Each structure stands twice: as C-alpha cells, then as structure tokens.
N, CA, C and O atoms as a printed pandas DataFrame, in Angstrom:
     atom_number atom_name residue_name chain_id  residue_number  x_coord  y_coord  z_coord
0              1         N          UNK        A               1   99.947  106.765  -84.183
1              2        CA          UNK        A               1   98.884  105.713  -84.228
2              3         C          UNK        A               1   99.397  104.739  -83.155
3              4         O          UNK        A               1  100.514  104.297  -83.423
4              5         N          UNK        A               2   98.904  104.329  -82.098
5              6        CA          UNK        A               2   99.153  103.318  -80.986
6              7         C          UNK        A               2   99.079  102.206  -81.948
7              8         O          UNK        A               2   98.184  102.131  -82.791
8              9         N          UNK        A               3  100.251  101.135  -81.789
9             10        CA          UNK        A               3   99.904   99.715  -82.060
10            11         C          UNK        A               3  100.748   98.782  -81.384
11            12         O          UNK        A               3  101.907   99.014  -81.041
12            13         N          UNK        A               4   99.941   97.409  -81.154
13            14        CA          UNK        A               4  100.422   96.433  -80.369
14            15         C          UNK        A               4  100.448   95.375  -81.660
15            16         O          UNK        A               4   99.320   95.129  -82.088
16            17         N          UNK        A               5  101.289   94.866  -82.188
17            18        CA          UNK        A               5  100.827   93.825  -82.905
18            19         C          UNK        A               5  101.425   92.563  -82.516
19            20         O          UNK        A               5  102.653   92.582  -82.607
20            21         N          UNK        A               6  100.954   91.534  -82.132
21            22        CA          UNK        A               6  101.277   89.974  -81.858
22            23         C          UNK        A               6  101.613   89.191  -83.107
23            24         O          UNK        A               6  101.015   89.412  -84.161
24            25         N          UNK        A               7  102.533   88.308  -83.006
25            26        CA          UNK        A               7  102.715   87.117  -83.886
26            27         C          UNK        A               7  103.337   85.929  -82.957
27            28         O          UNK        A               7  103.780   85.901  -81.809
28            29         N          UNK        A               8  103.141   84.831  -84.130
29            30        CA          UNK        A               8  103.913   83.790  -83.188
30            31         C          UNK        A               8  103.110   82.675  -82.934
31            32         O          UNK        A               8  103.621   81.566  -82.777
32            33         N          UNK        A               9  101.653   82.897  -82.867
33            34        CA          UNK        A               9  100.844   81.738  -82.245
34            35         C          UNK        A               9  100.654   80.733  -83.368
35            36         O          UNK        A               9  101.223   80.646  -84.456
36            37         N          UNK        A              10   99.748   80.035  -82.838
37            38        CA          UNK        A              10   99.661   78.560  -84.006
38            39         C          UNK        A              10   99.135   77.508  -83.275
39            40         O          UNK        A              10   98.539   77.686  -82.213
40            41         N          UNK        A              11   99.305   76.509  -83.739
41            42        CA          UNK        A              11   99.178   75.036  -83.298
42            43         C          UNK        A              11  100.474   74.135  -83.039
43            44         O          UNK        A              11  101.354   73.852  -83.852
44            45         N          UNK        A              12  100.351   73.703  -81.509
45            46        CA          UNK        A              12  101.456   72.796  -81.042
46            47         C          UNK        A              12  101.043   71.587  -80.452
47            48         O          UNK        A              12   99.942   71.573  -79.901
48            49         N          UNK        A              13  101.766   70.524  -80.472
49            50        CA          UNK        A              13  101.347   69.390  -79.381
50            51         C          UNK        A              13  101.443   69.761  -78.126
51            52         O          UNK        A              13  101.743   70.940  -77.939
52            53         N          UNK        A              14  101.231   68.923  -76.995
53            54        CA          UNK        A              14  101.526   69.207  -75.570
54            55         C          UNK        A              14  102.894   68.789  -75.557
55            56         O          UNK        A              14  103.273   67.780  -76.151
56            57         N          UNK        A              15  103.672   69.564  -74.872
57            58        CA          UNK        A              15  105.134   69.560  -74.587
58            59         C          UNK        A              15  105.923   69.939  -75.617
59            60         O          UNK        A              15  107.114   69.635  -75.694
60            61         N          UNK        A              16  105.197   70.734  -76.601
61            62        CA          UNK        A              16  105.941   71.755  -77.335
62            63         C          UNK        A              16  106.192   73.052  -76.962
63            64         O          UNK        A              16  106.073   73.409  -75.790
64            65         N          UNK        A              17  106.595   73.942  -78.023
65            66        CA          UNK        A              17  107.140   75.360  -77.703
66            67         C          UNK        A              17  106.581   76.359  -78.767
67            68         O          UNK        A              17  106.454   76.117  -79.967
68            69         N          UNK        A              18  106.379   77.109  -78.353
69            70        CA          UNK        A              18  106.162   78.487  -79.372
70            71         C          UNK        A              18  106.799   79.692  -78.692
71            72         O          UNK        A              18  107.110   79.780  -77.505
72            73         N          UNK        A              19  106.934   80.566  -79.609
73            74        CA          UNK        A              19  107.732   81.825  -79.244
74            75         C          UNK        A              19  106.568   82.985  -79.779
75            76         O          UNK        A              19  106.225   83.051  -80.960
76            77         N          UNK        A              20  106.152   83.676  -78.952
77            78        CA          UNK        A              20  105.226   85.056  -79.277
78            79         C          UNK        A              20  106.067   86.414  -79.229
79            80         O          UNK        A              20  106.696   86.804  -78.245
80            81         N          UNK        A              21  105.979   87.010  -80.351
81            82        CA          UNK        A              21  106.513   88.388  -80.405
82            83         C          UNK        A              21  105.334   89.253  -80.213
83            84         O          UNK        A              21  104.177   88.834  -80.218
84            85         N          UNK        A              22  105.745   90.692  -80.014
85            86        CA          UNK        A              22  104.880   91.666  -79.713
86            87         C          UNK        A              22  105.639   93.168  -80.138
87            88         O          UNK        A              22  106.481   93.708  -79.421
88            89         N          UNK        A              23  105.127   93.754  -81.543
89            90        CA          UNK        A              23  105.668   94.917  -81.615
90            91         C          UNK        A              23  104.959   96.306  -81.371
91            92         O          UNK        A              23  103.884   96.552  -81.918
92            93         N          UNK        A              24  105.526   97.119  -80.618
93            94        CA          UNK        A              24  104.700   98.194  -80.238
94            95         C          UNK        A              24  105.548   99.608  -80.399
95            96         O          UNK        A              24  106.729   99.894  -80.207
96            97         N          UNK        A              25  104.310  100.413  -80.874
97            98        CA          UNK        A              25  104.537  101.688  -81.466
98            99         C          UNK        A              25  103.287  102.709  -81.156
99           100         O          UNK        A              25  102.103  102.540  -80.866
100          101         N          UNK        A              26  104.122  103.841  -81.357
101          102        CA          UNK        A              26  103.212  104.838  -81.433
102          103         C          UNK        A              26  102.795  105.630  -80.213
103          104         O          UNK        A              26  102.061  106.618  -80.228
104          105         N          UNK        A              27  103.347  105.080  -79.174
105          106        CA          UNK        A              27  103.322  105.745  -77.767
106          107         C          UNK        A              27  104.553  105.383  -76.958
107          108         O          UNK        A              27  105.011  104.251  -77.122
108          109         N          UNK        A              28  105.152  106.219  -76.094
109          110        CA          UNK        A              28  106.240  105.946  -75.343
110          111         C          UNK        A              28  106.482  104.611  -74.438
111          112         O          UNK        A              28  106.296  104.491  -73.227
112          113         N          UNK        A              29  106.985  103.575  -75.438
113          114        CA          UNK        A              29  106.902  102.228  -74.661
114          115         C          UNK        A              29  107.525  102.277  -73.575
115          116         O          UNK        A              29  107.015  101.772  -72.576
116          117         N          UNK        A              30  108.629  102.824  -73.522
117          118        CA          UNK        A              30  109.760  102.547  -72.360
118          119         C          UNK        A              30  109.329  103.500  -71.200
119          120         O          UNK        A              30  110.171  103.793  -70.351
120          121         N          UNK        A              31  107.913  104.059  -71.111
121          122        CA          UNK        A              31  107.386  104.334  -69.868
122          123         C          UNK        A              31  106.566  103.433  -69.252
123          124         O          UNK        A              31  106.295  103.553  -68.057
124          125         N          UNK        A              32  106.026  102.309  -70.103
125          126        CA          UNK        A              32  105.094  101.380  -69.684
126          127         C          UNK        A              32  105.219  100.086  -69.075
127          128         O          UNK        A              32  106.305   99.632  -69.436
128          129         N          UNK        A              33  104.754   99.453  -68.488
129          130        CA          UNK        A              33  104.891   97.948  -68.347
130          131         C          UNK        A              33  103.997   97.224  -69.457
131          132         O          UNK        A              33  102.844   97.451  -69.822
132          133         N          UNK        A              34  105.183   96.024  -69.971
133          134        CA          UNK        A              34  104.583   95.560  -71.059
134          135         C          UNK        A              34  104.216   94.134  -70.462
135          136         O          UNK        A              34  104.722   93.640  -69.454
136          137         N          UNK        A              35  103.283   93.588  -71.238
137          138        CA          UNK        A              35  102.905   92.023  -70.686
138          139         C          UNK        A              35  101.943   91.444  -71.408
139          140         O          UNK        A              35  101.141   92.043  -72.126
140          141         N          UNK        A              36  102.014   90.147  -71.212
141          142        CA          UNK        A              36  101.195   89.136  -72.284
142          143         C          UNK        A              36   99.975   88.659  -71.016
143          144         O          UNK        A              36  100.133   88.301  -69.848
144          145         N          UNK        A              37   98.749   88.844  -71.851
145          146        CA          UNK        A              37   97.683   88.132  -70.952
146          147         C          UNK        A              37   97.150   87.122  -72.074
147          148         O          UNK        A              37   97.580   86.996  -73.221
148          149         N          UNK        A              38   96.049   86.399  -71.418
149          150        CA          UNK        A              38   95.248   85.483  -72.274
150          151         C          UNK        A              38   94.060   85.208  -71.927
151          152         O          UNK        A              38   93.743   85.361  -70.747
152          153         N          UNK        A              39   93.121   84.734  -72.880
153          154        CA          UNK        A              39   91.884   84.654  -72.216
154          155         C          UNK        A              39   91.467   83.432  -73.317
155          156         O          UNK        A              39   91.972   83.132  -74.399
156          157         N          UNK        A              40   90.421   82.907  -72.634
157          158        CA          UNK        A              40   89.626   81.596  -73.285
158          159         C          UNK        A              40   88.052   81.924  -73.284
159          160         O          UNK        A              40   87.718   82.853  -72.547
160          161         N          UNK        A              41   87.266   81.419  -73.857
161          162        CA          UNK        A              41   86.000   81.697  -73.894
162          163         C          UNK        A              41   85.271   81.436  -72.539
163          164         O          UNK        A              41   85.531   80.440  -71.864
164          165         N          UNK        A              42   84.438   82.278  -72.204
165          166        CA          UNK        A              42   83.697   82.140  -70.758
166          167         C          UNK        A              42   84.441   82.445  -69.869
167          168         O          UNK        A              42   83.932   82.353  -68.752
168          169         N          UNK        A              43   85.971   82.944  -69.924
169          170        CA          UNK        A              43   86.627   83.192  -68.807
170          171         C          UNK        A              43   87.010   84.568  -68.871
171          172         O          UNK        A              43   86.871   85.190  -69.924
172          173         N          UNK        A              44   87.549   85.182  -67.685
173          174        CA          UNK        A              44   88.130   86.638  -67.701
174          175         C          UNK        A              44   89.565   86.613  -68.300
175          176         O          UNK        A              44   90.312   85.637  -68.230
176          177         N          UNK        A              45   89.766   87.403  -68.698
177          178        CA          UNK        A              45   91.403   88.015  -69.242
178          179         C          UNK        A              45   92.304   87.644  -68.214
179          180         O          UNK        A              45   92.025   88.289  -67.204
180          181         N          UNK        A              46   93.383   86.789  -68.009
181          182        CA          UNK        A              46   94.154   86.825  -67.039
182          183         C          UNK        A              46   95.510   87.138  -67.221
183          184         O          UNK        A              46   95.815   86.855  -68.380
184          185         N          UNK        A              47   96.585   87.658  -66.512
185          186        CA          UNK        A              47   97.991   87.959  -66.612
186          187         C          UNK        A              47   98.737   86.823  -66.636
187          188         O          UNK        A              47   98.799   85.975  -65.746
188          189         N          UNK        A              48   99.381   86.831  -67.832
189          190        CA          UNK        A              48  100.445   85.590  -67.732
190          191         C          UNK        A              48  101.728   85.879  -67.303
191          192         O          UNK        A              48  102.265   85.078  -66.538
192          193         N          UNK        A              49  102.554   87.270  -67.792
193          194        CA          UNK        A              49  103.634   87.757  -67.336
194          195         C          UNK        A              49  103.923   88.960  -68.058
195          196         O          UNK        A              49  103.777   89.137  -69.268
196          197         N          UNK        A              50  104.383   89.838  -67.132
197          198        CA          UNK        A              50  104.548   91.343  -67.516
198          199         C          UNK        A              50  105.923   91.716  -66.978
199          200         O          UNK        A              50  106.402   91.292  -65.927
200          201         N          UNK        A              51  106.529   92.609  -67.875
201          202        CA          UNK        A              51  107.937   93.326  -67.464
202          203         C          UNK        A              51  107.916   94.932  -67.336
203          204         O          UNK        A              51  107.759   95.653  -68.321
204          205         N          UNK        A              52  108.074   95.377  -66.150
205          206        CA          UNK        A              52  108.391   96.702  -66.175
206          207         C          UNK        A              52  109.464   97.299  -67.026
207          208         O          UNK        A              52  110.237   96.596  -67.677
208          209         N          UNK        A              53  109.509   98.759  -67.013
209          210        CA          UNK        A              53  110.585   98.952  -67.496
210          211         C          UNK        A              53  111.317  100.123  -66.285
211          212         O          UNK        A              53  110.769  101.157  -65.905
212          213         N          UNK        A              54  112.352   99.735  -65.950
213          214        CA          UNK        A              54  113.391  100.871  -65.139
214          215         C          UNK        A              54  114.692  100.672  -65.365
215          216         O          UNK        A              54  115.001   99.501  -65.588
216          217         N          UNK        A              55  115.487  101.413  -65.374
217          218        CA          UNK        A              55  117.062  101.305  -65.742
218          219         C          UNK        A              55  117.672  100.056  -65.548
219          220         O          UNK        A              55  118.185   99.346  -66.413
220          221         N          UNK        A              56  117.546   99.783  -63.983
221          222        CA          UNK        A              56  118.111   98.551  -63.603
222          223         C          UNK        A              56  117.348   98.365  -62.177
223          224         O          UNK        A              56  117.301   99.282  -61.356
224          225         N          UNK        A              57  116.742   97.064  -61.956
225          226        CA          UNK        A              57  116.600   96.058  -63.034
226          227         C          UNK        A              57  115.200   96.102  -63.678
227          228         O          UNK        A              57  114.459   96.913  -63.122
228          229         N          UNK        A              58  114.649   95.427  -64.721
229          230        CA          UNK        A              58  113.434   95.081  -64.772
230          231         C          UNK        A              58  112.945   94.110  -63.822
231          232         O          UNK        A              58  113.565   93.161  -63.341
232          233         N          UNK        A              59  111.504   94.545  -63.570
233          234        CA          UNK        A              59  110.725   93.739  -62.719
234          235         C          UNK        A              59  109.931   93.250  -63.698
235          236         O          UNK        A              59  109.515   93.846  -64.691
236          237         N          UNK        A              60  109.651   91.582  -63.200
237          238        CA          UNK        A              60  108.754   90.774  -63.771
238          239         C          UNK        A              60  108.093   90.021  -62.841
239          240         O          UNK        A              60  108.558   89.552  -61.802
240          241         N          UNK        A              61  106.637   89.901  -63.405
241          242        CA          UNK        A              61  105.639   89.215  -62.913
242          243         C          UNK        A              61  105.393   88.077  -63.767
243          244         O          UNK        A              61  105.392   88.035  -64.997
244          245         N          UNK        A              62  105.137   86.949  -62.729
245          246        CA          UNK        A              62  104.632   85.548  -63.412
246          247         C          UNK        A              62  103.715   85.028  -62.688
247          248         O          UNK        A              62  103.679   84.864  -61.468
248          249         N          UNK        A              63  102.758   84.703  -63.723
249          250        CA          UNK        A              63  101.691   84.013  -63.204
250          251         C          UNK        A              63  102.059   82.223  -62.401
251          252         O          UNK        A              63  103.082   81.656  -62.784
252          253         N          UNK        A              64  101.460   81.757  -61.704
253          254        CA          UNK        A              64  102.150   80.805  -60.978
254          255         C          UNK        A              64  101.564   79.325  -62.062
255          256         O          UNK        A              64  101.966   78.197  -61.777
256          257         N          UNK        A              65  100.952   79.471  -62.833
257          258        CA          UNK        A              65  100.581   78.371  -63.526
258          259         C          UNK        A              65  101.758   78.479  -65.168
259          260         O          UNK        A              65  101.723   77.678  -66.102
260          261         N          UNK        A              66  102.435   79.378  -65.082
261          262        CA          UNK        A              66  103.358   79.565  -66.027
262          263         C          UNK        A              66  105.045   79.536  -65.642
263          264         O          UNK        A              66  105.957   79.558  -66.468
264          265         N          UNK        A              67  105.184   79.480  -64.125
265          266        CA          UNK        A              67  106.450   79.797  -63.718
266          267         C          UNK        A              67  107.148   78.552  -63.996
267          268         O          UNK        A              67  106.660   77.447  -63.763
268          269         N          UNK        A              68  108.629   78.807  -64.643
269          270        CA          UNK        A              68  109.501   77.327  -65.046
270          271         C          UNK        A              68  108.972   76.798  -66.310
271          272         O          UNK        A              68  109.453   75.808  -66.861
272          273         N          UNK        A              69  108.129   77.368  -66.692
273          274        CA          UNK        A              69  107.863   77.091  -68.346
274          275         C          UNK        A              69  108.129   78.163  -69.468
275          276         O          UNK        A              69  108.630   77.869  -70.553
276          277         N          UNK        A              70  107.737   79.461  -69.096
277          278        CA          UNK        A              70  107.731   80.615  -69.963
278          279         C          UNK        A              70  108.845   81.413  -69.749
279          280         O          UNK        A              70  109.527   81.242  -68.738
280          281         N          UNK        A              71  109.109   82.237  -70.546
281          282        CA          UNK        A              71  110.183   83.195  -70.234
282          283         C          UNK        A              71  109.759   84.653  -71.294
283          284         O          UNK        A              71  109.456   84.767  -72.482
284          285         N          UNK        A              72  109.900   85.462  -70.340
285          286        CA          UNK        A              72  109.384   86.880  -71.162
286          287         C          UNK        A              72  110.757   87.701  -71.342
287          288         O          UNK        A              72  111.718   87.641  -70.576
288          289         N          UNK        A              73  110.674   88.341  -72.299
289          290        CA          UNK        A              73  111.823   89.155  -72.928
290          291         C          UNK        A              73  111.383   90.468  -73.266
291          292         O          UNK        A              73  110.245   90.547  -73.729
292          293         N          UNK        A              74  111.983   91.414  -73.145
293          294        CA          UNK        A              74  111.786   92.954  -73.820
294          295         C          UNK        A              74  113.084   93.437  -74.343
295          296         O          UNK        A              74  114.161   93.274  -73.771
296          297         N          UNK        A              75  112.910   94.018  -75.426
297          298        CA          UNK        A              75  113.788   94.742  -76.282
298          299         C          UNK        A              75  113.427   96.013  -76.322
299          300         O          UNK        A              75  112.591   96.439  -77.119
300          301         N          UNK        A              76  114.173   96.890  -75.259
301          302        CA          UNK        A              76  113.600   98.545  -75.265
302          303         C          UNK        A              76  114.223   99.099  -76.241
303          304         O          UNK        A              76  113.978  100.300  -76.349
304          305         N          UNK        A              77  115.073   98.587  -77.135
305          306        CA          UNK        A              77  115.525   99.627  -78.192
306          307         C          UNK        A              77  114.594   99.500  -79.318
307          308         O          UNK        A              77  114.177  100.461  -79.965
308          309         N          UNK        A              78  114.224   98.029  -79.567
309          310        CA          UNK        A              78  113.272   98.255  -80.810
310          311         C          UNK        A              78  111.955   98.024  -80.361
311          312         O          UNK        A              78  111.038   97.723  -81.125
312          313         N          UNK        A              79  111.817   98.179  -78.945
313          314        CA          UNK        A              79  110.033   97.880  -78.745
314          315         C          UNK        A              79  109.407   97.017  -78.932
315          316         O          UNK        A              79  108.283   97.100  -79.428
316          317         N          UNK        A              80  110.167   95.566  -78.462
317          318        CA          UNK        A              80  109.393   94.589  -78.730
318          319         C          UNK        A              80  109.578   93.873  -77.278
319          320         O          UNK        A              80  110.467   93.980  -76.433
320          321         N          UNK        A              81  108.287   93.038  -77.331
321          322        CA          UNK        A              81  108.087   92.022  -76.502
322          323         C          UNK        A              81  107.900   90.569  -76.638
323          324         O          UNK        A              81  107.008   90.117  -77.356
324          325         N          UNK        A              82  108.827   89.711  -75.875
325          326        CA          UNK        A              82  108.668   88.401  -76.494
326          327         C          UNK        A              82  107.903   87.071  -75.440
327          328         O          UNK        A              82  107.838   87.426  -74.263
328          329         N          UNK        A              83  107.541   86.151  -75.618
329          330        CA          UNK        A              83  107.173   85.318  -74.598
330          331         C          UNK        A              83  107.464   83.751  -75.159
331          332         O          UNK        A              83  106.674   83.137  -75.875
332          333         N          UNK        A              84  108.493   83.340  -74.784
333          334        CA          UNK        A              84  108.681   81.853  -75.142
334          335         C          UNK        A              84  108.337   81.056  -74.101
335          336         O          UNK        A              84  108.632   81.071  -72.906
336          337         N          UNK        A              85  107.410   80.099  -75.025
337          338        CA          UNK        A              85  106.530   79.281  -73.924
338          339         C          UNK        A              85  107.003   77.757  -74.309
339          340         O          UNK        A              85  106.884   77.227  -75.413
340          341         N          UNK        A              86  107.455   77.302  -73.360
341          342        CA          UNK        A              86  107.897   75.630  -73.557
342          343         C          UNK        A              86  107.157   74.605  -72.768
343          344         O          UNK        A              86  106.656   75.036  -71.729
344          345         N          UNK        A              87  106.974   73.311  -73.039
345          346        CA          UNK        A              87  106.199   72.517  -72.158
346          347         C          UNK        A              87  104.782   72.948  -72.301
347          348         O          UNK        A              87  104.117   72.860  -71.268
348          349         N          UNK        A              88  104.249   73.344  -73.244
349          350        CA          UNK        A              88  103.040   73.628  -73.730
350          351         C          UNK        A              88  101.936   72.792  -73.094
351          352         O          UNK        A              88  102.109   71.637  -73.483
352          353         N          UNK        A              89  100.806   72.867  -72.233
353          354        CA          UNK        A              89   99.784   71.855  -71.958
354          355         C          UNK        A              89   98.449   72.483  -72.898
355          356         O          UNK        A              89   98.464   73.580  -73.457
356          357         N          UNK        A              90   97.543   71.705  -72.914
357          358        CA          UNK        A              90   96.306   71.874  -73.226
358          359         C          UNK        A              90   95.672   72.799  -72.706
359          360         O          UNK        A              90   94.876   73.335  -73.477
360          361         N          UNK        A              91   95.711   73.219  -71.654
361          362        CA          UNK        A              91   95.210   74.494  -70.962
362          363         C          UNK        A              91   95.904   75.369  -71.076
363          364         O          UNK        A              91   95.577   76.202  -70.231
364          365         N          UNK        A              92   96.967   75.810  -71.822
365          366        CA          UNK        A              92   97.426   76.807  -72.376
366          367         C          UNK        A              92   96.847   77.357  -73.259
367          368         O          UNK        A              92   97.084   78.559  -73.380
368          369         N          UNK        A              93   95.904   76.740  -74.183
369          370        CA          UNK        A              93   95.236   77.110  -75.101
370          371         C          UNK        A              93   94.426   78.152  -74.817
371          372         O          UNK        A              93   93.575   78.028  -73.936
372          373         N          UNK        A              94   94.613   79.631  -75.704
373          374        CA          UNK        A              94   93.932   80.550  -75.499
374          375         C          UNK        A              94   94.495   81.631  -76.411
375          376         O          UNK        A              94   95.534   81.496  -77.057
376          377         N          UNK        A              95   93.592   82.902  -76.410
377          378        CA          UNK        A              95   94.299   83.684  -77.436
378          379         C          UNK        A              95   94.915   84.722  -76.395
379          380         O          UNK        A              95   94.298   85.268  -75.481
380          381         N          UNK        A              96   96.165   84.869  -76.699
381          382        CA          UNK        A              96   97.226   85.455  -75.899
382          383         C          UNK        A              96   97.036   86.919  -76.757
383          384         O          UNK        A              96   96.672   87.083  -77.921
384          385         N          UNK        A              97   97.472   88.028  -75.604
385          386        CA          UNK        A              97   97.350   89.492  -75.937
386          387         C          UNK        A              97   98.661   90.075  -75.455
387          388         O          UNK        A              97   99.241   89.749  -74.420
388          389         N          UNK        A              98   99.043   90.955  -76.315
389          390        CA          UNK        A              98  100.165   91.908  -75.355
390          391         C          UNK        A              98   99.154   93.355  -75.153
391          392         O          UNK        A              98   98.131   93.759  -75.708
392          393         N          UNK        A              99  100.021   93.860  -74.077
393          394        CA          UNK        A              99   99.223   94.746  -73.439
394          395         C          UNK        A              99  100.386   95.766  -72.807
395          396         O          UNK        A              99  101.481   95.396  -72.383
396          397         N          UNK        A             100   99.896   97.114  -72.846
397          398        CA          UNK        A             100  101.072   97.957  -72.059
398          399         C          UNK        A             100  100.130   99.122  -71.392
399          400         O          UNK        A             100   99.391   99.916  -71.975
400          401         N          UNK        A             101  100.350   98.999  -70.183
401          402        CA          UNK        A             101   99.683  100.009  -68.987
402          403         C          UNK        A             101  100.597  100.008  -67.953
403          404         O          UNK        A             101  101.740   99.606  -68.170
404          405         N          UNK        A             102  100.247  100.419  -66.804
405          406        CA          UNK        A             102  100.768  101.009  -65.471
406          407         C          UNK        A             102  101.362   99.941  -64.526
407          408         O          UNK        A             102  102.352  100.033  -63.801
408          409         N          UNK        A             103  100.488   98.869  -64.718
409          410        CA          UNK        A             103  101.056   97.338  -63.780
410          411         C          UNK        A             103  100.427   96.106  -64.447
411          412         O          UNK        A             103   99.797   96.273  -65.491
412          413         N          UNK        A             104  100.546   94.954  -63.947
413          414        CA          UNK        A             104  100.264   93.680  -64.672
414          415         C          UNK        A             104   98.959   93.591  -64.299
415          416         O          UNK        A             104   98.679   92.683  -63.517
416          417         N          UNK        A             105   98.067   94.340  -64.685
417          418        CA          UNK        A             105   96.479   94.091  -64.399
418          419         C          UNK        A             105   95.795   94.252  -65.662
419          420         O          UNK        A             105   96.117   95.141  -66.449
420          421         N          UNK        A             106   94.714   93.296  -65.924
421          422        CA          UNK        A             106   94.421   93.762  -67.208
422          423         C          UNK        A             106   93.384   94.611  -67.464
423          424         O          UNK        A             106   92.889   95.002  -68.521
424          425         N          UNK        A             107   93.027   94.932  -65.790
425          426        CA          UNK        A             107   91.810   96.155  -65.840
426          427         C          UNK        A             107   92.264   97.541  -65.940
427          428         O          UNK        A             107   91.469   98.480  -65.981
428          429         N          UNK        A             108   93.713   97.700  -65.985
429          430        CA          UNK        A             108   94.880   98.969  -65.927
430          431         C          UNK        A             108   95.186   98.977  -66.985
431          432         O          UNK        A             108   95.471  100.140  -67.267
432          433         N          UNK        A             109   95.369   98.072  -68.170
433          434        CA          UNK        A             109   96.263   98.275  -69.295
434          435         C          UNK        A             109   95.708   99.434  -70.062
435          436         O          UNK        A             109   94.519   99.728  -69.943
436          437         N          UNK        A             110   96.464  100.062  -70.794
437          438        CA          UNK        A             110   96.036  101.257  -71.740
438          439         C          UNK        A             110   95.915  100.782  -72.826
439          440         O          UNK        A             110   94.948  101.218  -73.451
440          441         N          UNK        A             111   96.544  100.012  -73.343
441          442        CA          UNK        A             111   96.695   99.878  -74.955
442          443         C          UNK        A             111   96.695   98.238  -75.220
443          444         O          UNK        A             111   96.949   97.483  -74.282
444          445         N          UNK        A             112   96.451   97.815  -76.310
445          446        CA          UNK        A             112   96.225   96.490  -76.306
446          447         C          UNK        A             112   96.424   95.941  -77.885
447          448         O          UNK        A             112   96.232   96.682  -78.849
448          449         N          UNK        A             113   96.819   94.599  -78.003
449          450        CA          UNK        A             113   97.094   94.446  -79.235
450          451         C          UNK        A             113   95.764   93.333  -79.849
451          452         O          UNK        A             113   95.024   93.035  -78.911
452          453         N          UNK        A             114   95.433   92.839  -80.870
453          454        CA          UNK        A             114   94.617   92.219  -81.222
454          455         C          UNK        A             114   94.446   90.799  -80.902
455          456         O          UNK        A             114   93.356   90.230  -80.961
456          457         N          UNK        A             115   95.647   90.188  -80.531
457          458        CA          UNK        A             115   95.758   88.915  -80.094
458          459         C          UNK        A             115   96.192   87.811  -81.165
459          460         O          UNK        A             115   95.966   87.819  -82.375
460          461         N          UNK        A             116   96.842   86.907  -80.440
461          462        CA          UNK        A             116   97.171   85.665  -81.383
462          463         C          UNK        A             116   96.810   84.596  -80.649
463          464         O          UNK        A             116   97.068   84.539  -79.447
464          465         N          UNK        A             117   96.073   83.483  -81.403
465          466        CA          UNK        A             117   95.560   82.089  -80.905
466          467         C          UNK        A             117   96.586   80.987  -80.975
467          468         O          UNK        A             117   97.196   80.657  -81.992
468          469         N          UNK        A             118   96.706   80.457  -79.779
469          470        CA          UNK        A             118   97.628   79.423  -79.352
470          471         C          UNK        A             118   96.702   78.338  -79.022
471          472         O          UNK        A             118   95.859   78.311  -78.126
472          473         N          UNK        A             119   97.020   77.381  -79.959
473          474        CA          UNK        A             119   96.253   76.256  -79.800
474          475         C          UNK        A             119   97.217   74.919  -79.151
475          476         O          UNK        A             119   98.244   74.580  -79.740
476          477         N          UNK        A             120   96.810   74.299  -78.026
477          478        CA          UNK        A             120   97.856   73.301  -77.834
478          479         C          UNK        A             120   96.881   72.036  -77.532
479          480         O          UNK        A             120   95.998   71.985  -76.675
480          481         N          UNK        A             121   97.327   70.872  -78.596
481          482        CA          UNK        A             121   96.637   69.625  -78.804
482          483         C          UNK        A             121   97.152   68.907  -79.230
483          484         O          UNK        A             121   98.181   69.314  -79.769
484          485         N          UNK        A             122   96.848   67.140  -79.348
485          486        CA          UNK        A             122   97.550   66.276  -79.979
486          487         C          UNK        A             122   97.222   66.588  -81.316
487          488         O          UNK        A             122   97.722   65.946  -82.239
C-alpha cells in the first residue's frame, strides 16, 4: 500500500521555524523525485521544493519564494523527506503536501500525502 504521511505542521509566529517530515512506503521510493507542495484556499497547488534521487548528487529544486529560508533533506535509507522552514511569514500559511513523481510539477506527481497544515500568524 502506497503511503506518504506528513507530520510536523502547526501554528507558529512570524519569524519562527517548523520542521515537516514525510514518511514514504509501499513503492520504490528511491526511483522517484520527492517534494513538498503547498496549497491555500482558492489557489492552485504549487511546488515548494523537490529533491531527485541519483547516486551523486541529488538535484534540488527551490521555489523563489522560499530560497534562503527553507531547507530540504532526504533520507534514502529510511525513505523520509524533511522540510526545515525558517523565517516563516504569514504568506507561508498553507496545507503542505509531500508527493512523489517524475519531476517537481504537481501535475505529474504520482503519489500524494494527505497534507499537514502550517499556520503562521501573530
């Protein structure tokens, strides 16, 4: 059974930090690009950051709006994906999804988690 399970969301004040985790199972995780996407009501789901898998090196994609603030990490042994989010802003409030697919494009991702809500407010 394919599973992508996110955790680590919650409420944080502006300028704060959160660390999201995603545990993947039920498919050949190491053959897929893994990534984080986010969505707010009325907006399309957008890519935040993705990391491909190759022997060396991993290729990482970053959305412009998170460069320098977020860090993505991937544990290919435990099939986990992480997103360290620092200097959070109210506009980062969204449901964050973990997904697996062929590239960092929400329209081509094969598997999705159920999402974890991140709320950034005073």
